[in-house]
PDB file of C-alpha atoms in Angstrom:
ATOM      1  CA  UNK Q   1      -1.154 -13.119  -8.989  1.00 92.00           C
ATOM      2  CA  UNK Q   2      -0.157 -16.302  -7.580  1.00 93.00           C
ATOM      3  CA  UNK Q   3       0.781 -17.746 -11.174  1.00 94.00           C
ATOM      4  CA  UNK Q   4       2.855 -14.835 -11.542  1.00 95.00           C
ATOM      5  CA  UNK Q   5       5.139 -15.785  -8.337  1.00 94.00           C
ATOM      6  CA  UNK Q   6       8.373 -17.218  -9.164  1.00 91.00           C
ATOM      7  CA  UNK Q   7       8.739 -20.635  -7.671  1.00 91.00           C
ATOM      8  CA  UNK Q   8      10.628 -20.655  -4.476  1.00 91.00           C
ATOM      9  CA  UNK Q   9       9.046 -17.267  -3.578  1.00 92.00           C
ATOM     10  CA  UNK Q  10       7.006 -16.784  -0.626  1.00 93.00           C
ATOM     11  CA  UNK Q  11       5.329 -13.655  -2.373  1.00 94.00           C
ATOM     12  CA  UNK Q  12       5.614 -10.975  -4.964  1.00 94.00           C
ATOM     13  CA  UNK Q  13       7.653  -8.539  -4.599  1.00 94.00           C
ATOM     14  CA  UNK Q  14       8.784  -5.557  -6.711  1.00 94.00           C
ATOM     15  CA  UNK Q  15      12.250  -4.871  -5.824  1.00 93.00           C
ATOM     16  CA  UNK Q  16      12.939  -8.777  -6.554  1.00 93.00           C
ATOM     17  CA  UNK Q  17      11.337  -8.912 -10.086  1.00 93.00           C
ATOM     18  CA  UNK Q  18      12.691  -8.462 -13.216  1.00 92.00           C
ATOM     19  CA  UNK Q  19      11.107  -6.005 -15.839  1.00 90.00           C
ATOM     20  CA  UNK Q  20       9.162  -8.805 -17.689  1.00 90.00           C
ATOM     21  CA  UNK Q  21       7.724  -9.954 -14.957  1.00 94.00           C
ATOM     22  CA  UNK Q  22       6.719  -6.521 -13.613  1.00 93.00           C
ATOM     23  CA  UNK Q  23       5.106  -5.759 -16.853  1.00 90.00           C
ATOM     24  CA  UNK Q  24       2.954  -8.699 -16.605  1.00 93.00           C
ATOM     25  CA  UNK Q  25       2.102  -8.477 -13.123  1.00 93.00           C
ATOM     26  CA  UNK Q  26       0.879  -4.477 -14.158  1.00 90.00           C
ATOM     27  CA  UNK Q  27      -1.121  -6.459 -17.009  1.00 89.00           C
ATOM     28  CA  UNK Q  28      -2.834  -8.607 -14.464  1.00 91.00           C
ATOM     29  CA  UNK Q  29      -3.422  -6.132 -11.974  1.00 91.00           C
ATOM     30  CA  UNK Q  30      -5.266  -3.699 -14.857  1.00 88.00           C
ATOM     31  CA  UNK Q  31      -7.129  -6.839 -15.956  1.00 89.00           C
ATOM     32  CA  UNK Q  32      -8.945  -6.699 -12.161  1.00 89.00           C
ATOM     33  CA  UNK Q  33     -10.557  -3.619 -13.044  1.00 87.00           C
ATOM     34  CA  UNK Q  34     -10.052  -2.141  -9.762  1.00 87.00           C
ATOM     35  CA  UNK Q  35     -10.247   1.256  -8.113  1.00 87.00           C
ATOM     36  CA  UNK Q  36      -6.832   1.993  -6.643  1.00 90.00           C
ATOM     37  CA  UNK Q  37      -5.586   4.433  -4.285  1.00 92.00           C
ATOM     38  CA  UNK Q  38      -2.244   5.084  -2.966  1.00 91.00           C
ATOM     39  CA  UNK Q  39      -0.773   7.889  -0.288  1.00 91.00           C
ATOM     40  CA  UNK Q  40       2.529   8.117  -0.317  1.00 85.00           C
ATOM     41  CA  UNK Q  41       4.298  11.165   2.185  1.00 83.00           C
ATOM     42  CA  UNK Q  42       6.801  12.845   0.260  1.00 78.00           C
ATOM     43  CA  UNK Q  43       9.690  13.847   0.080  1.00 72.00           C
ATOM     44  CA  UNK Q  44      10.604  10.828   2.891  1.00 69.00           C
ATOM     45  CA  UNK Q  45      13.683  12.512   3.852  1.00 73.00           C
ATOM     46  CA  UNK Q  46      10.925  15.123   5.630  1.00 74.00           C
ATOM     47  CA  UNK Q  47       9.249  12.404   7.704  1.00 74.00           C
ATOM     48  CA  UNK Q  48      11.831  11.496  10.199  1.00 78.00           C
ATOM     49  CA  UNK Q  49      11.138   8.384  10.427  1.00 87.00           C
ATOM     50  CA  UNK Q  50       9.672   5.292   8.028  1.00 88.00           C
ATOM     51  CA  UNK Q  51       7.188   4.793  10.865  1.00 92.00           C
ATOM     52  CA  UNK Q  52       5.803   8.231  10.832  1.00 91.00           C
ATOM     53  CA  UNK Q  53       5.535   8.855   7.238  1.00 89.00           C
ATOM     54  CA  UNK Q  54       3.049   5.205   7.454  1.00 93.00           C
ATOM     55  CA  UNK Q  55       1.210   6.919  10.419  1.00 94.00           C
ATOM     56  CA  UNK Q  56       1.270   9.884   8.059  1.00 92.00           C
ATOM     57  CA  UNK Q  57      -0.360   7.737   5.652  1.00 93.00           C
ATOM     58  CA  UNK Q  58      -2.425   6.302   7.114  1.00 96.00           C
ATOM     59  CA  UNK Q  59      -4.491   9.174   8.522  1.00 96.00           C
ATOM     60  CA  UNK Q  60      -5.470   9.900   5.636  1.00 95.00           C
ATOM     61  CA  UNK Q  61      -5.807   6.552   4.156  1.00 96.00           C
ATOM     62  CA  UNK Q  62      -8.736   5.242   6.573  1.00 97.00           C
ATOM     63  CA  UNK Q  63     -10.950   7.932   6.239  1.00 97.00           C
ATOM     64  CA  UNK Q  64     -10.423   8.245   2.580  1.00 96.00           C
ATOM     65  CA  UNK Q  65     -11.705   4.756   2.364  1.00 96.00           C
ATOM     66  CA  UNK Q  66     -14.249   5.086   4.745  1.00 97.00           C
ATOM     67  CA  UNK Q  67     -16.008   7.603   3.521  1.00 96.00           C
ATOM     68  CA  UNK Q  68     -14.894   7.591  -0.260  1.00 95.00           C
ATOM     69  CA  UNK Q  69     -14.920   4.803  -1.175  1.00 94.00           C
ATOM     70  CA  UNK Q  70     -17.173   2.564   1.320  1.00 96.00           C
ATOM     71  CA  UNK Q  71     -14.478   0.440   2.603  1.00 96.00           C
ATOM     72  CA  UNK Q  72     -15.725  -1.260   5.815  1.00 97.00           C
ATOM     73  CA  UNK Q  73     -12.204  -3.981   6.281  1.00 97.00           C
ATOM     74  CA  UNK Q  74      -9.001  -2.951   4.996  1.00 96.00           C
ATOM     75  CA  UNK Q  75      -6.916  -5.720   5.754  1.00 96.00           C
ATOM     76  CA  UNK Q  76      -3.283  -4.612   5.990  1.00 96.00           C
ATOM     77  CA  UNK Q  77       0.267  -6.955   5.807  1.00 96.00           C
ATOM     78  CA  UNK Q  78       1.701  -8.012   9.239  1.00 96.00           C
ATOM     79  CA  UNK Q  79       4.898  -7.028  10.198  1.00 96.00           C
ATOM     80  CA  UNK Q  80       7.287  -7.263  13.121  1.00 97.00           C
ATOM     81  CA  UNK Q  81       4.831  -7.994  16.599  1.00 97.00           C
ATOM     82  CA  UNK Q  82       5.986  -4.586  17.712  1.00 97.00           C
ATOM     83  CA  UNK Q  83       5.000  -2.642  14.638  1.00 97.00           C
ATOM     84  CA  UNK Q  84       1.440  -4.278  14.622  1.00 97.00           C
ATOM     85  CA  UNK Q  85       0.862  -3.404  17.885  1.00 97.00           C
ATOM     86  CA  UNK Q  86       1.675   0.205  17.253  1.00 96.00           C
ATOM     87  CA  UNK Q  87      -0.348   0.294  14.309  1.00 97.00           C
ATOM     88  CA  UNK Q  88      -3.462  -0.888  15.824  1.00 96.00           C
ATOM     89  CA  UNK Q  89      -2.479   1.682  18.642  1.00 97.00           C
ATOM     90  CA  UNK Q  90      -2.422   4.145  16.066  1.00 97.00           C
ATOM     91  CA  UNK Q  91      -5.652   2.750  14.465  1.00 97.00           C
ATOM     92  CA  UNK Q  92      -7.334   2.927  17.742  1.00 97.00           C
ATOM     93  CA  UNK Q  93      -6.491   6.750  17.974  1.00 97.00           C
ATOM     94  CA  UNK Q  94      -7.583   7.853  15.001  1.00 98.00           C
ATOM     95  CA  UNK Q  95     -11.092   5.950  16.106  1.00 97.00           C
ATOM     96  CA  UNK Q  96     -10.948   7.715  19.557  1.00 97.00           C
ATOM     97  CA  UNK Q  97     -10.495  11.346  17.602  1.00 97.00           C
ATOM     98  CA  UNK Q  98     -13.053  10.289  14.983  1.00 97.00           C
ATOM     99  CA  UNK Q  99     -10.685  10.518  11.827  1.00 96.00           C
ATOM    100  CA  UNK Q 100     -12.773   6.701  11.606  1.00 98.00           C
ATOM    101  CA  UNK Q 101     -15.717   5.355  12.737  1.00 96.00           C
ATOM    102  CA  UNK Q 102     -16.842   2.086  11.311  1.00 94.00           C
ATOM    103  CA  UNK Q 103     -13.849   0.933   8.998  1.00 97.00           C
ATOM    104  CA  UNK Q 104     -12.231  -2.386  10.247  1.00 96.00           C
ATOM    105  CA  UNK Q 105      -8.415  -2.987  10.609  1.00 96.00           C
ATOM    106  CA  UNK Q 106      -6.985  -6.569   9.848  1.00 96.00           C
ATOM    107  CA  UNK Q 107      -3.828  -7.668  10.098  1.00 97.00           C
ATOM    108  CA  UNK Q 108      -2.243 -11.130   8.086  1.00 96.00           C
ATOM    109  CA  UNK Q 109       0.561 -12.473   7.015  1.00 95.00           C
ATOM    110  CA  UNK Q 110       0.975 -11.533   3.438  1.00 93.00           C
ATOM    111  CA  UNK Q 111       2.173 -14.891   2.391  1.00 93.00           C
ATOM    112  CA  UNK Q 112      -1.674 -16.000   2.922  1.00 91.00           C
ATOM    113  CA  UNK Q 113      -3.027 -13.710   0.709  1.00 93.00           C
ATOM    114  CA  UNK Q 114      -1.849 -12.474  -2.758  1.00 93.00           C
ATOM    115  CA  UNK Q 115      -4.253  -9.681  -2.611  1.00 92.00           C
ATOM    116  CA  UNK Q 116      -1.766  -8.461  -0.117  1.00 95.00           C
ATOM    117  CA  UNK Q 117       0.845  -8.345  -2.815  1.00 95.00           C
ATOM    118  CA  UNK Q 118      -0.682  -5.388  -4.824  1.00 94.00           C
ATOM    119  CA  UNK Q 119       0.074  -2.522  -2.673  1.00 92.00           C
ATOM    120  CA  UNK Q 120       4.117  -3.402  -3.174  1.00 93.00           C
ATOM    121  CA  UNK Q 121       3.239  -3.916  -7.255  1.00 94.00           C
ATOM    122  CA  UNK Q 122       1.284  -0.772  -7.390  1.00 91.00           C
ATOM    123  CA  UNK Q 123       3.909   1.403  -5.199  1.00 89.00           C
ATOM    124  CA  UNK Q 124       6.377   0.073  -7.211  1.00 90.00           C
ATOM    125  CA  UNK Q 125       4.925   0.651 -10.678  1.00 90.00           C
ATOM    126  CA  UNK Q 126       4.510   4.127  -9.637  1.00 86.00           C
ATOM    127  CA  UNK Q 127       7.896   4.569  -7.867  1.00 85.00           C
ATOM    128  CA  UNK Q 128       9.128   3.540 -11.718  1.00 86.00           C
ATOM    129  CA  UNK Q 129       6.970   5.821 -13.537  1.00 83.00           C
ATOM    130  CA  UNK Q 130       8.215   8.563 -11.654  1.00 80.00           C
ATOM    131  CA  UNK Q 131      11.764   8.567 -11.477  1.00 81.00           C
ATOM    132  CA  UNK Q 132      11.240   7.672 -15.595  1.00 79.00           C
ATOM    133  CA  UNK Q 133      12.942   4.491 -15.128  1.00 79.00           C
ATOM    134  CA  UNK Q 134       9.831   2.205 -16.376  1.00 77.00           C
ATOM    135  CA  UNK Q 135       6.525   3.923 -18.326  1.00 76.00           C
ATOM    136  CA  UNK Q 136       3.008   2.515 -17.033  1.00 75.00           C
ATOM    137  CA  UNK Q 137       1.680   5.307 -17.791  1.00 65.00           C
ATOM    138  CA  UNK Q 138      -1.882   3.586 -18.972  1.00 69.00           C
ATOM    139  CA  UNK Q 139      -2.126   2.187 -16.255  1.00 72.00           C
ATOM    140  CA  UNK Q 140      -0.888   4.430 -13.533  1.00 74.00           C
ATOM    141  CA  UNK Q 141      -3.640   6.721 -14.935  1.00 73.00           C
ATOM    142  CA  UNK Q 142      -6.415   4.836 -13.317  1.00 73.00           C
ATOM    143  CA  UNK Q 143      -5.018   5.295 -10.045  1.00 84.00           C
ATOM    144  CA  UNK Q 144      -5.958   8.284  -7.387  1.00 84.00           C
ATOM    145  CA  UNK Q 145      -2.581   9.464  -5.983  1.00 84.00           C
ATOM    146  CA  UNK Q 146      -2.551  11.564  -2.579  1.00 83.00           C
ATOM    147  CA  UNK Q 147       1.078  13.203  -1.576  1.00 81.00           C
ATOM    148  CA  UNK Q 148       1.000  13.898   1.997  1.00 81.00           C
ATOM    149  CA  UNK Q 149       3.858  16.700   1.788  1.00 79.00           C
ATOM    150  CA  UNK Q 150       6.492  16.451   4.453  1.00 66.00           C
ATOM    151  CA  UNK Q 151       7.706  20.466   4.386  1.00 56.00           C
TER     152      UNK Q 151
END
C-alpha cells in the first residue's frame, strides 16, 4: 500500500485518488487475500448525526469480530482528542453491557500504519460500486456487507 501513495501524501485516501490509482490499490488489496467486513448505517440522513451512525457501527462491528471472526485487537484510526475519548467511552460501554468481552481497542495515527488505509479504500470501492459510478464487482464480492438501517 505504501508504494501505491502518491509522493507528498501522508496516506491513502479515496476521495483524493484518481481512477487508476483506485483500480490498483483494489488490485493490491484483493492480492492480500483477506476476509473483509464492512457496516455501514444507512440511509445517513436517518442517523442524526456522523457520530451516531459510527456508534451505530460500531455495536455491531466489535462483537461481529469478536465472536465471528476471532478478532482479539482491532486497532482503529485516531481522530480529533475529543472523538477518541468518546469512542473508547463508547467502547467501554458496550464492555460494561457485554455486547464485548475480550476484543481490544487501539487507537493510532493512521499515518503510522498503511493497514489503516484499507477501511477508506474498501468504503470507497463500495461507495463506487453502488451508486454505479466505478464496477469492482469481483472484488466487492468477497466482502461481508452489514446495513445497519436508520428507519
Amino acid at each position: 500500500m505504501t508504494s501505491l501513495k502518491p509522493k507528498g501524501a501522508k496516506k491513502l485516501h479515496w476521495r483524493d485518488m484518481r481512477p487508476s490509482l483506485r483500480g490498483k490499490v483494489i488490485d493490491a488489496i484483493d492480492a492480500m487475500h483477506l476476509d473483509h467486513v464492512i457496516v455501514a448505517a444507512v440511509p445517513m440522513d436517518h442517523w442524526n448525526t456522523a457520530e451516531r451512525a459510527r456508534r451505530k457501527c460500531l455495536e455491531h462491528l466489535l462483537p461481529l469480530l469478536e465472536t465471528e471472526y476471532g478478532v482479539d485487537t482491532l486497532v482503529l484510526e485516531r481522530r480529533e482528542a475529543s472523538q477518541d475519548r468518546n469512542d473508547i467511552r463508547f467502547i467501554d460501554g458496550l464492555r460494561s453491557r457485554g455486547f464485548i468481552s475480550a476484543i481490544r481497542v487501539e487507537l493510532q495515527a493512521g499515518e503510522t500504519d498503511a493497514r489503516l488505509w484499507l477501511p477508506d479504500q474498501l468504503l470507497g470501492a463500495y461507495g463506487d460500486a453502488r451508486t454505479g459510478t466505478e464496477r469492482y464487482d469481483g472484488f466487492l464480492s468477497c466482502v461481508r456487507t452489514v446495513l445497519i438501517d436508520g428507519d
